[in-house]
Every structure is written in structure tokens, then in C-alpha cells.
Short mmCIF file of C-alpha atoms and ligand atoms in Angstrom, two decimals:
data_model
loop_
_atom_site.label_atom_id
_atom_site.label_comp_id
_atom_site.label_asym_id
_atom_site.label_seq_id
_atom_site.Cartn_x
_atom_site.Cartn_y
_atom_site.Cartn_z
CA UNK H 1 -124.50 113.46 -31.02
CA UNK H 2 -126.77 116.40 -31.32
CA UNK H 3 -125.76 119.30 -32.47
CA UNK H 4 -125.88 122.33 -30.07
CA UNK H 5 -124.01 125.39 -32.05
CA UNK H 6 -125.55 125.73 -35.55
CA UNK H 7 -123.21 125.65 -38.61
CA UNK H 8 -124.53 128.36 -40.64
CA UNK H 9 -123.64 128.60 -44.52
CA UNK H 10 -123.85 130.91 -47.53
CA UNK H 11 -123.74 129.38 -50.73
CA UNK H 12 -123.95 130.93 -54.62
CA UNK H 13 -123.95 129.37 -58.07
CA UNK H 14 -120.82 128.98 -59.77
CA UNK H 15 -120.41 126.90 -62.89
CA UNK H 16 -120.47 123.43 -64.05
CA UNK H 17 -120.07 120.44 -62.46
CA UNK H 18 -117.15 117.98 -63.44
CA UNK H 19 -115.00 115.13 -62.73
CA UNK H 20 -115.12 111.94 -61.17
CA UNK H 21 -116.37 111.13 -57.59
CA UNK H 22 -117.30 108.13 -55.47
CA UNK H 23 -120.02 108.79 -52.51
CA UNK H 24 -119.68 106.96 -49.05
CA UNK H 25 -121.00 103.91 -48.32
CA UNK H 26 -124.61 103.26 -48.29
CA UNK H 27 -126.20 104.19 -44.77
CA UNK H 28 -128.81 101.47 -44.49
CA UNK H 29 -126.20 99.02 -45.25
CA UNK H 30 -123.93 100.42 -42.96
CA UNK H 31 -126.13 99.76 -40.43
CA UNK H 32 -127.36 96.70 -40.53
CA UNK H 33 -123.19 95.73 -41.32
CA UNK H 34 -122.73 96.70 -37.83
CA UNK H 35 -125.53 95.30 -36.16
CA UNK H 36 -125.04 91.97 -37.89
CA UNK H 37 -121.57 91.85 -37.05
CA UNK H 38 -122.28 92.41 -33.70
CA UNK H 39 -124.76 88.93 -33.97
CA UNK H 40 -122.06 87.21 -35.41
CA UNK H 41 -119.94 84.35 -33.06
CA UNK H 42 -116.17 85.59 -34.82
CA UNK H 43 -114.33 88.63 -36.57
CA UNK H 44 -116.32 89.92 -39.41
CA UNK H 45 -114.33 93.10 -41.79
CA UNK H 46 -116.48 95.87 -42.91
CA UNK H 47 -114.77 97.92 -46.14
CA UNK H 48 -116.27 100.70 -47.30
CA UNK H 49 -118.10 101.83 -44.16
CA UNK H 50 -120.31 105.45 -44.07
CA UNK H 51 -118.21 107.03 -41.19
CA UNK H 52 -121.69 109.94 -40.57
CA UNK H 53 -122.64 110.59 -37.19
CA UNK H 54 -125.94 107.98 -37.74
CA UNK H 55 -123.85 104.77 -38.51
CA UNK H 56 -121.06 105.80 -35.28
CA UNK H 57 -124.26 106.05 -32.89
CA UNK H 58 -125.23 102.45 -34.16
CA UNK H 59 -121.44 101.73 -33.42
CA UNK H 60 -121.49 103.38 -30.37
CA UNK H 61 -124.68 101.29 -29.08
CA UNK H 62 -123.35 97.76 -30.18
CA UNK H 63 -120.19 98.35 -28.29
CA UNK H 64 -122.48 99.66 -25.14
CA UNK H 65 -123.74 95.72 -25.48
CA UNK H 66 -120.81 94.06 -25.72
CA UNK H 67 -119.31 94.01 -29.08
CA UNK H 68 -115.71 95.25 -29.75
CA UNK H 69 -115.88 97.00 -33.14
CA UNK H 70 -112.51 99.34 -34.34
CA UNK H 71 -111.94 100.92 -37.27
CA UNK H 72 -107.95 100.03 -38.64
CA UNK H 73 -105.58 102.41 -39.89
CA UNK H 74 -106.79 100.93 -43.51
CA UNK H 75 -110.06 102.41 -43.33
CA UNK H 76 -111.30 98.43 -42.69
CA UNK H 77 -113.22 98.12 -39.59
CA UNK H 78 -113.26 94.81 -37.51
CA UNK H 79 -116.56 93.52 -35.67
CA UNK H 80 -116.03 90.65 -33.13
CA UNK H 81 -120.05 89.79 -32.34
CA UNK H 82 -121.36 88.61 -29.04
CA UNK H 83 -123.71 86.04 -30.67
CA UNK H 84 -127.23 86.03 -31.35
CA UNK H 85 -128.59 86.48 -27.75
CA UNK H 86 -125.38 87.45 -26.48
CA UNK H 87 -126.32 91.16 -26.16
CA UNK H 88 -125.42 92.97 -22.93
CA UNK H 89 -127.27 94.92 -20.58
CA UNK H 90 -125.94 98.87 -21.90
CA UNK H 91 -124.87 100.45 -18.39
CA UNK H 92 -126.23 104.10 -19.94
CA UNK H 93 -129.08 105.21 -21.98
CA UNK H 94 -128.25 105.07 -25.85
CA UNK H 95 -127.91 108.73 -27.36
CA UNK H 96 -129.22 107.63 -30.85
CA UNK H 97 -128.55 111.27 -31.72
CA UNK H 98 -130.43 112.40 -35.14
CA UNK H 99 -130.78 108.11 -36.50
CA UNK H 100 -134.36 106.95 -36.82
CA UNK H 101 -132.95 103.75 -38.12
CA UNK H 102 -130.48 103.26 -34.99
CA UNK H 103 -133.11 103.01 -33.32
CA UNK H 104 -135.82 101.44 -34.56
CA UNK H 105 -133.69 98.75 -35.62
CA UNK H 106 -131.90 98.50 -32.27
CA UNK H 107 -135.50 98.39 -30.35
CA UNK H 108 -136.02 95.48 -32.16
CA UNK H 109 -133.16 93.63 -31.49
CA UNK H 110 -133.16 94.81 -27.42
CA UNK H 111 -136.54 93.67 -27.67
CA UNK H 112 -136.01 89.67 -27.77
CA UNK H 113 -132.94 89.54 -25.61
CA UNK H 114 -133.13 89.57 -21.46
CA UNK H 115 -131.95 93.10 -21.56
CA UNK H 116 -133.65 97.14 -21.20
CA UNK H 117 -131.96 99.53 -22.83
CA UNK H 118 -132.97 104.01 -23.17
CA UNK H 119 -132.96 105.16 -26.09
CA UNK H 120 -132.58 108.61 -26.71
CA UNK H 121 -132.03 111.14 -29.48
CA UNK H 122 -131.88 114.86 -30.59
CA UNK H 123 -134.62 117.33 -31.02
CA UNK H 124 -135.12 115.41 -34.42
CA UNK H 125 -135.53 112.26 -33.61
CA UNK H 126 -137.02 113.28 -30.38
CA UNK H 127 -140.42 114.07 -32.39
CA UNK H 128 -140.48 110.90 -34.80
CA UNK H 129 -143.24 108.62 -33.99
CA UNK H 130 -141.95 105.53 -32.42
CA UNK H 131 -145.64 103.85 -31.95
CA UNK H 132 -144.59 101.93 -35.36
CA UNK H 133 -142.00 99.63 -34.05
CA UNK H 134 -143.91 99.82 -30.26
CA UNK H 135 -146.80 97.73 -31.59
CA UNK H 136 -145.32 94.81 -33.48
CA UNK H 137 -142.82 94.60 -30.53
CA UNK H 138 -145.33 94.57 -27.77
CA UNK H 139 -146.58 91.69 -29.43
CA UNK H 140 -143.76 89.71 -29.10
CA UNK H 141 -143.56 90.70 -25.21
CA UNK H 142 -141.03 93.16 -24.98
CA UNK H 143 -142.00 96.24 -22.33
CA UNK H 144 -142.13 99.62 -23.75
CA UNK H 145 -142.18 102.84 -21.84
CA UNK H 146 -142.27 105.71 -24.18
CA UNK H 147 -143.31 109.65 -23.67
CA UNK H 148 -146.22 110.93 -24.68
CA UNK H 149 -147.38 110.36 -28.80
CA UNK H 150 -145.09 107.29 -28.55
CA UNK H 151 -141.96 108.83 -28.58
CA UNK H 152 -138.05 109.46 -27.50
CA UNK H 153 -136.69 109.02 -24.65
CA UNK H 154 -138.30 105.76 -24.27
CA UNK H 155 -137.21 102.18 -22.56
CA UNK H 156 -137.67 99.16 -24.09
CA UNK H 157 -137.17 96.25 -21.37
CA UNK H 158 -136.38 93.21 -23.46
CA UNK H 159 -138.10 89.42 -22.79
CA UNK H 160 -136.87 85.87 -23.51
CA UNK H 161 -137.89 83.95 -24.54
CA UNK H 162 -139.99 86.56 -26.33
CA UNK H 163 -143.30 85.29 -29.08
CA UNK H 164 -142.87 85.27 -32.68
CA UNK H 165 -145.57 86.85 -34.64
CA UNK H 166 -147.11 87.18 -38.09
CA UNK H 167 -147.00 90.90 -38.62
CA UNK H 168 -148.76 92.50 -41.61
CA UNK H 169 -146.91 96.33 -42.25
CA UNK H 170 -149.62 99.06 -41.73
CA UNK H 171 -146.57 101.79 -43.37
CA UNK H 172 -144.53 100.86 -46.09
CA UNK H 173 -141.43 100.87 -43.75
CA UNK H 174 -138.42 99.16 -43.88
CA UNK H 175 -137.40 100.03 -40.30
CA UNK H 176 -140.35 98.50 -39.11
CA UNK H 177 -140.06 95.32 -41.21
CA UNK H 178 -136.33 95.24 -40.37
CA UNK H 179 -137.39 95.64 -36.26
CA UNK H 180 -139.33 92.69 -36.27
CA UNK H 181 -136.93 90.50 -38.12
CA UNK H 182 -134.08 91.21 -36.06
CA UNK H 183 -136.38 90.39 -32.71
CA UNK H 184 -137.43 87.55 -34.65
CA UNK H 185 -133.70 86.58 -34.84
CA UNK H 186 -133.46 85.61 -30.94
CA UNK H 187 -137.15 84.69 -30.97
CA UNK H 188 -137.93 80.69 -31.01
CA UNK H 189 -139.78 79.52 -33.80
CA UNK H 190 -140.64 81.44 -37.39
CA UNK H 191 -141.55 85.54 -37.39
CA UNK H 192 -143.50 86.39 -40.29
CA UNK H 193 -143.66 90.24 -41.81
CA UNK H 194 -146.10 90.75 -45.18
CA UNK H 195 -145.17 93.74 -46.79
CA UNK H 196 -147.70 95.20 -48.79
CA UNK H 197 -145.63 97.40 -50.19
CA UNK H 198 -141.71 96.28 -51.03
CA UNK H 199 -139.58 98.82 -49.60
CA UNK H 200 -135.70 98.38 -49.19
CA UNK H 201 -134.27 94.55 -48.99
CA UNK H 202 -131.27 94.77 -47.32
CA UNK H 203 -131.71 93.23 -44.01
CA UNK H 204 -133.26 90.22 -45.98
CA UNK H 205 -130.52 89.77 -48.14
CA UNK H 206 -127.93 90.43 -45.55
CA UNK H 207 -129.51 88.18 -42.91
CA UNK H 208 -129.06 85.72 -45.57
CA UNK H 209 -125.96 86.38 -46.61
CA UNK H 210 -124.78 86.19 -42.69
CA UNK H 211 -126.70 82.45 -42.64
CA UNK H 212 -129.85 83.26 -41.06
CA UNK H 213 -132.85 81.10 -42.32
CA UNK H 214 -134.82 83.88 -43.87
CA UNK H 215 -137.51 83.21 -46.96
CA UNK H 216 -139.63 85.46 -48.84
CA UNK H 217 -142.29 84.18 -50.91
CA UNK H 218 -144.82 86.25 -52.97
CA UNK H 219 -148.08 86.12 -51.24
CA UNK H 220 -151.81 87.06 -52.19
CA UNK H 221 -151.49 90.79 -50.00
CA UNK H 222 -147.68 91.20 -50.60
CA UNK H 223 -144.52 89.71 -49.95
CA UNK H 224 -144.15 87.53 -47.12
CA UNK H 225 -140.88 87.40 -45.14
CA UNK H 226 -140.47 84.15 -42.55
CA UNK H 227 -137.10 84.26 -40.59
CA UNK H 228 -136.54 81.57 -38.32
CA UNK H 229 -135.59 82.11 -34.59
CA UNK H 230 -132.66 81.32 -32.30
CA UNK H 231 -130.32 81.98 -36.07
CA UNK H 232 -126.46 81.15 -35.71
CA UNK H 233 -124.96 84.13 -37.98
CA UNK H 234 -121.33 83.89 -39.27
CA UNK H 235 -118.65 86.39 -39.27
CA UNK H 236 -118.40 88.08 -42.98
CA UNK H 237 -116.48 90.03 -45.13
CA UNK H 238 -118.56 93.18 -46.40
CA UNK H 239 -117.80 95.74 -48.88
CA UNK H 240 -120.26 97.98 -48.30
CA UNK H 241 -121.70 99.65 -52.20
CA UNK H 242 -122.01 103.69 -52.16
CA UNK H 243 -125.63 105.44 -51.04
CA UNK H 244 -127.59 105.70 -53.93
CA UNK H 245 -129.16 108.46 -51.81
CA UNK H 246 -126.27 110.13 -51.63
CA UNK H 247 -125.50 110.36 -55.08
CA UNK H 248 -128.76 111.73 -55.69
CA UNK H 249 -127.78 115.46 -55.25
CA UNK H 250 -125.02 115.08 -57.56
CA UNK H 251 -127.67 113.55 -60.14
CA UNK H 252 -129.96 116.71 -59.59
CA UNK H 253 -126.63 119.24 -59.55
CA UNK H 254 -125.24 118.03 -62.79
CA UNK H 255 -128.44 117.98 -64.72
CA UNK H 256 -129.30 121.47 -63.70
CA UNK H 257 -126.32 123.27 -63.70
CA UNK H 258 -125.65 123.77 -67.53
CA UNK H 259 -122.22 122.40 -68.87
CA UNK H 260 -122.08 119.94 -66.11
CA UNK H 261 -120.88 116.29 -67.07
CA UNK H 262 -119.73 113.98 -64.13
CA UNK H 263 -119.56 110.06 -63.11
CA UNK H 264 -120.33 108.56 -59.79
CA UNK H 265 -118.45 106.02 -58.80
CA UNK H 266 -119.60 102.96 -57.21
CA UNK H 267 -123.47 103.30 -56.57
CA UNK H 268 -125.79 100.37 -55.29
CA UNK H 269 -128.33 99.46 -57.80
CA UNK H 270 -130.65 97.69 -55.57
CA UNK H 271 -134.48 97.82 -57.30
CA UNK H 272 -135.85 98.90 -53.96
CA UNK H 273 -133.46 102.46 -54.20
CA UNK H 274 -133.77 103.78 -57.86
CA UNK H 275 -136.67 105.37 -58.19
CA UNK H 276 -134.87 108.77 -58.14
CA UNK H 277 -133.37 107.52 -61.07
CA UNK H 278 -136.37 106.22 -63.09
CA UNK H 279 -138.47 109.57 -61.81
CA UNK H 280 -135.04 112.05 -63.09
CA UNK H 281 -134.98 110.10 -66.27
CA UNK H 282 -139.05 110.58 -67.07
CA UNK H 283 -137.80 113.90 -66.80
CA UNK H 284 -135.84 113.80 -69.69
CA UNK H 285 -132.30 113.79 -67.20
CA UNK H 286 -129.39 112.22 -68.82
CA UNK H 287 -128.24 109.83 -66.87
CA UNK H 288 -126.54 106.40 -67.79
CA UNK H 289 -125.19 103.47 -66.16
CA UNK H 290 -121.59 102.13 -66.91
CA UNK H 291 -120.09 99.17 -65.76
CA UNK H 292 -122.74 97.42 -63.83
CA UNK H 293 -121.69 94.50 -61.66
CA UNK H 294 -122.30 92.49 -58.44
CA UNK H 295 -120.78 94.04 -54.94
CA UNK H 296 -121.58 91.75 -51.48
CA UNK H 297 -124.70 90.93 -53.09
CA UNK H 298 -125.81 93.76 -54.32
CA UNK H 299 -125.73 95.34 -57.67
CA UNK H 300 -123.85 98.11 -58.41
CA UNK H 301 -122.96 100.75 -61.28
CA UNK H 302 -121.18 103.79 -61.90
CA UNK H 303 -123.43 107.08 -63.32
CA UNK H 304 -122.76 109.08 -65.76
CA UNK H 305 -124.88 112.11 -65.14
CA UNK H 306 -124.65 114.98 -67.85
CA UNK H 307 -126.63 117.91 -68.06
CA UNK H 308 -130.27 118.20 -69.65
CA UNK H 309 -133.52 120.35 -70.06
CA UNK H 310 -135.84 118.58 -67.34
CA UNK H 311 -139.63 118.63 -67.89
CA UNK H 312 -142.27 118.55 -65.38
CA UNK H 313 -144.07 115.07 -64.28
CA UNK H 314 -146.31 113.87 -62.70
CA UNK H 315 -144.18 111.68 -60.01
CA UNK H 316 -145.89 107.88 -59.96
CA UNK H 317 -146.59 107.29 -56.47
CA UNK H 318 -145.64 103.99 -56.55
CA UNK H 319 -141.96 105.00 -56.91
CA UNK H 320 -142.04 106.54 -53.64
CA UNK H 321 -140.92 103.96 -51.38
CA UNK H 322 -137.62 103.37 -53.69
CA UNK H 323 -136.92 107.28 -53.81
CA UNK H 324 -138.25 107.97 -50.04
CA UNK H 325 -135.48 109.53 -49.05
CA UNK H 326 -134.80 111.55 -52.39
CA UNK H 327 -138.35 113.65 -52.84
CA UNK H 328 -136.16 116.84 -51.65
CA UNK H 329 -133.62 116.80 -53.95
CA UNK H 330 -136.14 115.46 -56.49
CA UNK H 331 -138.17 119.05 -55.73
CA UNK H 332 -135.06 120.41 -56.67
CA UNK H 333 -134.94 119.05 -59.37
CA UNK H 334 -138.74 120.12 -60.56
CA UNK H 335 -137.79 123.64 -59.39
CA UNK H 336 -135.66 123.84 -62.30
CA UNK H 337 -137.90 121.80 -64.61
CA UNK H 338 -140.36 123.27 -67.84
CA UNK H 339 -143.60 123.38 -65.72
CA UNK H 340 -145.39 122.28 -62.88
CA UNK H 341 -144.29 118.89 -61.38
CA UNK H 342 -146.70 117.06 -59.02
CA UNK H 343 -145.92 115.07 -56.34
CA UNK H 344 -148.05 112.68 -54.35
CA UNK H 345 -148.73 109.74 -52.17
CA UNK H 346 -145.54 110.32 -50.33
CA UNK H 347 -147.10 111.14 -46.52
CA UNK H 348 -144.52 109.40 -45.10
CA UNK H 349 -142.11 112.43 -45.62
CA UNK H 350 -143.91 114.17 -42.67
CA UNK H 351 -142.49 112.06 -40.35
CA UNK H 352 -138.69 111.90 -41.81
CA UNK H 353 -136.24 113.64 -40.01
CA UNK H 354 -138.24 117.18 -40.58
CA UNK H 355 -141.35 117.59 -41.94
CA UNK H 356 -139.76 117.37 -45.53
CA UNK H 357 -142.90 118.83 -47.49
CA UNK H 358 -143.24 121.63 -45.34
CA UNK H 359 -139.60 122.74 -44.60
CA UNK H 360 -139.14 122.00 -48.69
CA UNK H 361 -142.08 124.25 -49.86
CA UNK H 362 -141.09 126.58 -47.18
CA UNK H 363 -137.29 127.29 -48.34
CA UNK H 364 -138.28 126.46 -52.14
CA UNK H 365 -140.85 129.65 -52.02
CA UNK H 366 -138.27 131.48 -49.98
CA UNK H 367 -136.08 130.63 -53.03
CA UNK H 368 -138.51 132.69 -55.39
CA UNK H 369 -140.33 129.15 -56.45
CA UNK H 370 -144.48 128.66 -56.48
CA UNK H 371 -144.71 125.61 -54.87
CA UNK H 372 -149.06 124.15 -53.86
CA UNK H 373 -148.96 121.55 -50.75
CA UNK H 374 -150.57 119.06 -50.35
CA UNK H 375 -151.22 116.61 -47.46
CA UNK H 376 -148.85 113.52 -49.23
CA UNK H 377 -146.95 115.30 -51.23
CA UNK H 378 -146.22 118.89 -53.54
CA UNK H 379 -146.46 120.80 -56.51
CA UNK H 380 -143.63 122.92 -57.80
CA UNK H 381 -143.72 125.47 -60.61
CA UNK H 382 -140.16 124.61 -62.40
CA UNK H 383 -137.95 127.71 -63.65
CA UNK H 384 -137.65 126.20 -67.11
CA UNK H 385 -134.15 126.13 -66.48
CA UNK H 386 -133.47 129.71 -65.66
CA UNK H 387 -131.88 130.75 -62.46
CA UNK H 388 -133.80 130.72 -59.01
CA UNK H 389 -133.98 134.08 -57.66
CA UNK H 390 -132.27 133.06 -54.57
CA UNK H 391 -131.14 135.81 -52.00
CA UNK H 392 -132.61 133.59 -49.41
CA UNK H 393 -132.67 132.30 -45.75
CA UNK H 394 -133.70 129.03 -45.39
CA UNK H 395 -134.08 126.34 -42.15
CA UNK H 396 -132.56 123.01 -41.79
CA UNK H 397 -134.46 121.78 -39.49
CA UNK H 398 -131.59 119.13 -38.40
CA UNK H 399 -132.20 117.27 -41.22
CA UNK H 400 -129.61 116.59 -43.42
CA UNK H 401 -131.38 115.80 -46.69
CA UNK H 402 -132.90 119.66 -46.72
CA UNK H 403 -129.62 120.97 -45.92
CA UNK H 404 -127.92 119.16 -48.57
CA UNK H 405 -130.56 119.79 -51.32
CA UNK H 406 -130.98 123.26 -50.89
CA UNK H 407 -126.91 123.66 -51.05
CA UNK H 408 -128.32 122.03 -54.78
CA UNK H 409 -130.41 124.32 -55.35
CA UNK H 410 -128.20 127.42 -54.71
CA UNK H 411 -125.92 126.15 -57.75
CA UNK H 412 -128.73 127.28 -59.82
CA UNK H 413 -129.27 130.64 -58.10
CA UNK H 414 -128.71 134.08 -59.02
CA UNK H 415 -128.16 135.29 -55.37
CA UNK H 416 -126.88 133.34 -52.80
CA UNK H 417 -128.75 130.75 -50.54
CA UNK H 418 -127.87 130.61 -46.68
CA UNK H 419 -128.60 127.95 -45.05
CA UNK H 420 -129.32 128.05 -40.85
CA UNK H 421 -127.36 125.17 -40.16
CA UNK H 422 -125.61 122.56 -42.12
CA UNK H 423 -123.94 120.79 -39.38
CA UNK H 424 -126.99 117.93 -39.78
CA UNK H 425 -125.03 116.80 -42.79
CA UNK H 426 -122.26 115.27 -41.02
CA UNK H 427 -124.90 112.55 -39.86
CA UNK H 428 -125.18 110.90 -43.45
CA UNK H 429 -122.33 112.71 -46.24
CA UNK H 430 -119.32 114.44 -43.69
CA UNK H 431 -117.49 115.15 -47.05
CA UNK H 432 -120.32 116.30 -48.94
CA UNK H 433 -119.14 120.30 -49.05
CA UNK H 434 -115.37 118.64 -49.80
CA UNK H 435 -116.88 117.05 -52.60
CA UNK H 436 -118.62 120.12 -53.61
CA UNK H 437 -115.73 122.09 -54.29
CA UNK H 438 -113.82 119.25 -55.90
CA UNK H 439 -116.27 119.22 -58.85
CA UNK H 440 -115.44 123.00 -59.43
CA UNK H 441 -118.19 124.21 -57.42
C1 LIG M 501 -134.33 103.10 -43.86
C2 LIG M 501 -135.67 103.10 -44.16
C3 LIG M 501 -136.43 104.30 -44.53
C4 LIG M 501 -135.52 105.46 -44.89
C5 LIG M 501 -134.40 105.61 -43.92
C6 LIG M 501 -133.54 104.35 -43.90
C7 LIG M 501 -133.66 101.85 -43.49
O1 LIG M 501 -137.23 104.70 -43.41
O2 LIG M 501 -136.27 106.65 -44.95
O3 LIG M 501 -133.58 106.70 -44.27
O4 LIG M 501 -132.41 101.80 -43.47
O5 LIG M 501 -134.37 100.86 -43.23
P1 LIG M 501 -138.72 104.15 -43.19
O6 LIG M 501 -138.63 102.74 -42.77
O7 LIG M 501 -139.29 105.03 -42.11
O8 LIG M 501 -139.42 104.33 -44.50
#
């Protein structure tokens, strides 16, 4: 799961963007496909499935406690669950490799059954702060033994019956939130999460749509989610939408790279994941939604992205947790903007899967772009839509989202961009670089 031998690449500008493409499937609802599966007493189908390296280690770890999960020669994979409180002791520790949401997702669910389960991870994850998910779940009873600053490798040793809680969110998180509803799934009684701040809804809606009894009800500090214990899920059929995330380079790529006119196929249009979109269009990005319609629940459109002259904004910080995951291709997308675009309120990027506003303002200035940081956030100096200087080297730092973005940013180079390693992008896009050359790149 880690990755050992860096893939180094060099990559240049070379013309517009166009055609048609569809993205993989969205990786937080990949996730929580498999895990819920796994709950589920019968067969549930998955279509549509992100096949990265993140979603196979959740795979990996469901089958390590008990669940039988194959993928078909049709692309459709099959999930028969063990049952809520079925789980298995794993025999092994649980290489989470690069997936923060593996595993703070799966310490919540090891954390209400009789079980203990390792979790480990690469040099990544290794460094995230686990204390997050350690606290609510050390309420509820579970055991944690983690190293030092709360971190990978770390045991949880599961209890049951374990205590439900009323948990108020300290981070706008939806790992956390989603850890203590799924130990609140094999916990008797209700466990309550108020969320300040909403951040992404799938577990809620999913739980739902697998039967759980799950409510949320607007309440005087934030929404307040009650899922009630000892749940029976059901075996569904899920067609998993394409990452919104995802498609959020190929927003940034087509609206910088003049000529450029393309359509993504097939994106989820949840609320809680568009605020790339709403923060690209305040930038004056053309971008326009075709065919909207309902997928498993979840809404879902097509994009037609075409390029435009981007100004610079200030970002609204309270579109940060919708576009979390998107503030580095969203710097891209300022470094090519008229002006200075400011960025703030978004501290939760130091913790990602790099540091993302220091290994961003790092390979941005090595780039040839004036970039300010800040504590929560960054200011970029935008090209005005000429060319980057480029002729740079910059660090992945085994995150995928910096690799990816700065492959981005080289289409709007004059010299080339190498980038150390881009082997971390097989964790959330594997065909990103196919897709790359199919729209003329
Ligand atoms: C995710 C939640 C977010 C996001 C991550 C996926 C999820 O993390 O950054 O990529 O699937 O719940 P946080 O909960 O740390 O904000």
C-alpha cells in the first residue's frame, strides 16, 4: 500500500483541452459503499466503484473481518455483509496505506464490536492526527493505544456493549462525525453528533438509505444527527455518482488553458461538495450544468467547463468545508487568475494528507508564482492568464491532490514542471494521466 520507489514525472503545456470524459466514482461514497455492505445481512451490488488504492485498503480491511466482497468481470462488485455486530477479529494489523478515511471510519466501527484491530498506514497517514476520532471513541469505551501525538500505528480494542454518546464536533469533520455514527450503529440506544458546521452527508443519507434509523434535525448550535443502535441494514444496489473532487482539476485545466471546451460526465451534486464550483464561478469560470438528475440518492449533473479569464477573490471561508479537498487545485486556479486571490479559514488543510498550504506555496513559488502564507490559508498573485514560468521541481509529498494539481498547473507553463513522485495518485484517480492525454493533452 505505500509506495516505496517514487514515480517521477515531467510534464509541459500543450494545447487545449477537449472532449468528453466521465471521472471515477466518488471516494467518500466508495467507502462508506463498502463498509455498509459489509453491515448488511445479504448480497448488496456496488456499480460504479473508485478502484484507487484508498477504497481497495477499505476492501482489503472488511474482508480481514469477515466479509466476502469480489469485483465481477462486469466491473459490478458483490458485498455479502457479516451483519451489524458480526465483524471479525482481523488475524493481522490493517495496512490502511495513504486513507485517512479508512481509517477513521473503520476505528469507529472496530470500536463498538468485541474485536481489536492495528491500524497502520504510510509515511502519510503515519503523521495525521488521530486524537480526533480517539476522544469521541474513548467515550463510548473502546481502548485506544496510539504512538506518540495520537497517531499511526495504533490499536483500537473494541467493547460491547459499548455507551452511546452525545458528541458535539470540535473540527468540521466528516470522518469524525461519520466514526461515531458507525460505532453508534452496534451501540444500544441513540448516538447523537451536532455538527456545527455541515460538512459532507453521505454516511447519513446512506445509513438511511441501507435502513438504519438515523434523524437529523436543525438544532440551536448546528445540526443534530441521532442514529439509533443495534440497526438491521439491508443489502442494496448502489451506483456510485463520479468524485466531484475529481473533476475538479479538469474544471481548473479547461478554464485556464485557452481554447479548452470539455464536459464531465456524471458528477455528484451533493450541496456539501460544490463549493469548488460556486468559488470557480465567482471567478468568472464558465462552467454549466447539463442534465441534472437523481443517482442512489444523490444528485448528479454533467459539466460543461469552457475556458474563461478568471479574476482574483477573496475565497468565503464558509465554502471551505464543501471544497476541502479542492483548495490546491483551486490555488491553481488563482495562479492563473487577474490578481491576488486570498484564501482563508481553511486550517484544516495542514493536517490533509501533506501539509497542503505549505507544499502548495512551496511548488507554486517554485513555479515562478508570489504566493503570502498564512496560518489557515494563502494568498496567490495570479498570472493574469499568461504562462507560469515553470522549469520547476516540485514535491509530492504522497499526496495525491498536490501531485495531480500541479500536473494542472504545468498545462499553463512555459517550461516544463517535474513532479518527485506521482505514484500517490493511484490512491484516488489511477487513470487520471490516461485521461490527460485523451483530452489532447
Ligand atoms: C472525507 C472527509 C474529509 C475529506 C476526505 C474525505 C470523508 O476529511 O478531506 O478526503 O469521506 O468523510 P475530514 O473529515 O478530515 O474533513
Amino acid at each position: 500500500m505505500s509506495h516505496p520507489k517514487p514515480r517521477p514525472l515531467t510534464l509541459s503545456a500543450r494545447g487545449p483541452l477537449r472532449g468528453t470524459l466521465t471521472v471515477p466514482g466518488d471516494k467518500s461514497i466508495s467507502h462508506r459503499s463498502l463498509m455498509f455492505s459489509a453491515l448488511a445481512v445479504g448480497e448488496s451490488r456496488i456499480e460504479g466503484l473508485l478502484e484507487g488504492e484508498d477504497v481497495l485498503a477499505t476492501a482489503a480491511a472488511m474482508r480481514a473481518m469477515g466479509a466476502t466482497i469480489e469485483r465481477g468481470d462486469d466491473g459490478v462488485w458483490r458485498v455479502h455483509g457479516v451483519g451489524v455486530g458480526g465483524l471479525l477479529q482481523p488475524e493481522a494489523a490493517l495496512d490502511m496505506g495513504n486513507s485517512g478515511t479508512s481509517t477513521r471510519l473503520l476505528m469507529g466501527l472496530v470500536a463498538s464490536h468485541p474485536i481489536t484491530a492495528t491500524f497502520t498506514g504510510d509515511a502519510s497517514l503515519s503523521s495525521r492526527p488521530m486524537g480526533r476520532v480517539i476522544e469521541p471513541l474513548s467515550k463510548m469505551g473502546a481502548e485506544i493505544t496510539a504512538s506518540p501525538g495520537g497517531r499511526l500505528p495504533l490499536m483500537v480494542r473494541g467493547i460491547n456493549p459499548a455507551v452511546p454518546i452525545e458528541y458535539t464536533l470540535p473540527v468540521a469533520s466528516a470522518q469524525v462525525k461519520s466514526a461515531v455514527l458507525l460505532a453508534g450503529l452496534n451501540t444500544p440506544g441513540i448516538t447523537r453528533v451536532i455538527e456545527p458546521v455541515p460538512t459532507r452527508d453521505h454516511s447519513e443519507r446512506m445509513l438511511r438509505g441501507f435502513g438504519a434509523e438515523l434523524t437529523v434535525e436543525e438544532g440551536p448550535s448546528g445540526k443534530i444527527i441521532s442514529i439509533t443502535g443495534e440497526a438491521e441494514l439491508k443489502p442494496q444496489h448502489l451506483i456510485v455518482p463520479g468524485d466531484p473532487s475529481s473533476a475538479g482539476f479538469w474544471m481548473v485545466a479547461a478554464s485556464i488553458v485557452p481554447g479548452s471546451e470539455i464536459v464531465i460526465r456524471n458528477v455528484c451534486m451533493n450541496p456539501t461538495r460544490t463549493g469548488l464550483i460556486a468559488a470557480l464561478k465567482l471567478m468568472g469560470a464558465d462552467i454549466t450544468k447539463e442534465g441534472a438528475r437523481e443517482v442512489g440518492g444523490e444528485d448528479v449533473a454533467d459539466l460543461r467547463v469552457r475556458h474563461a479569464p478568471l479574476r482574483a477573490i477573496e475565497v468565503p471561508p464558509d465554502l471551505a468545508p464543501s471544497m476541502i479537498d479542492e483548495y490546491p487545485i483551486l490555488f491553481v486556479a488563482a495562479a492563473f487568475a487577474q490578481g491576488r486571490t486570498v484564501a482563508r479559514g481553511a486550517h484544516e488543510l495542514r493536517v490533509k494528507e501533506s501539509d497542503r498550504i505549505a507544499t502548495m506555496r512551496t511548488a507554486l513559488e517554485a513555479a515562478g508564482v508570489a504566493t503570502e502564507e498564512y496560518e489557515d490559508g494563502l494568498a496567490i498573485q495570479g498570472s493574469g492568464g499568461a504562462l507560469l514560468p515553470g522549469n520547476a521541481q516540485v514535491a509530492s509529498r504522497l499526496d495525491h491532490r498536490i501531485a495531480m494539481s500541479m500536473a494542472i498547473a504545468a498545462l499553463g507553463a512555459q517550461g516544463p514542471i517535474t513532479i518527485d513522485d506521482v505514484a500517490p495518485v493511484a490512491t484516488s484517480y489511477p487513470d487520471f494521466f490516461q485521461t490527460l492525454e485523451a483530452l489532447g493533452q
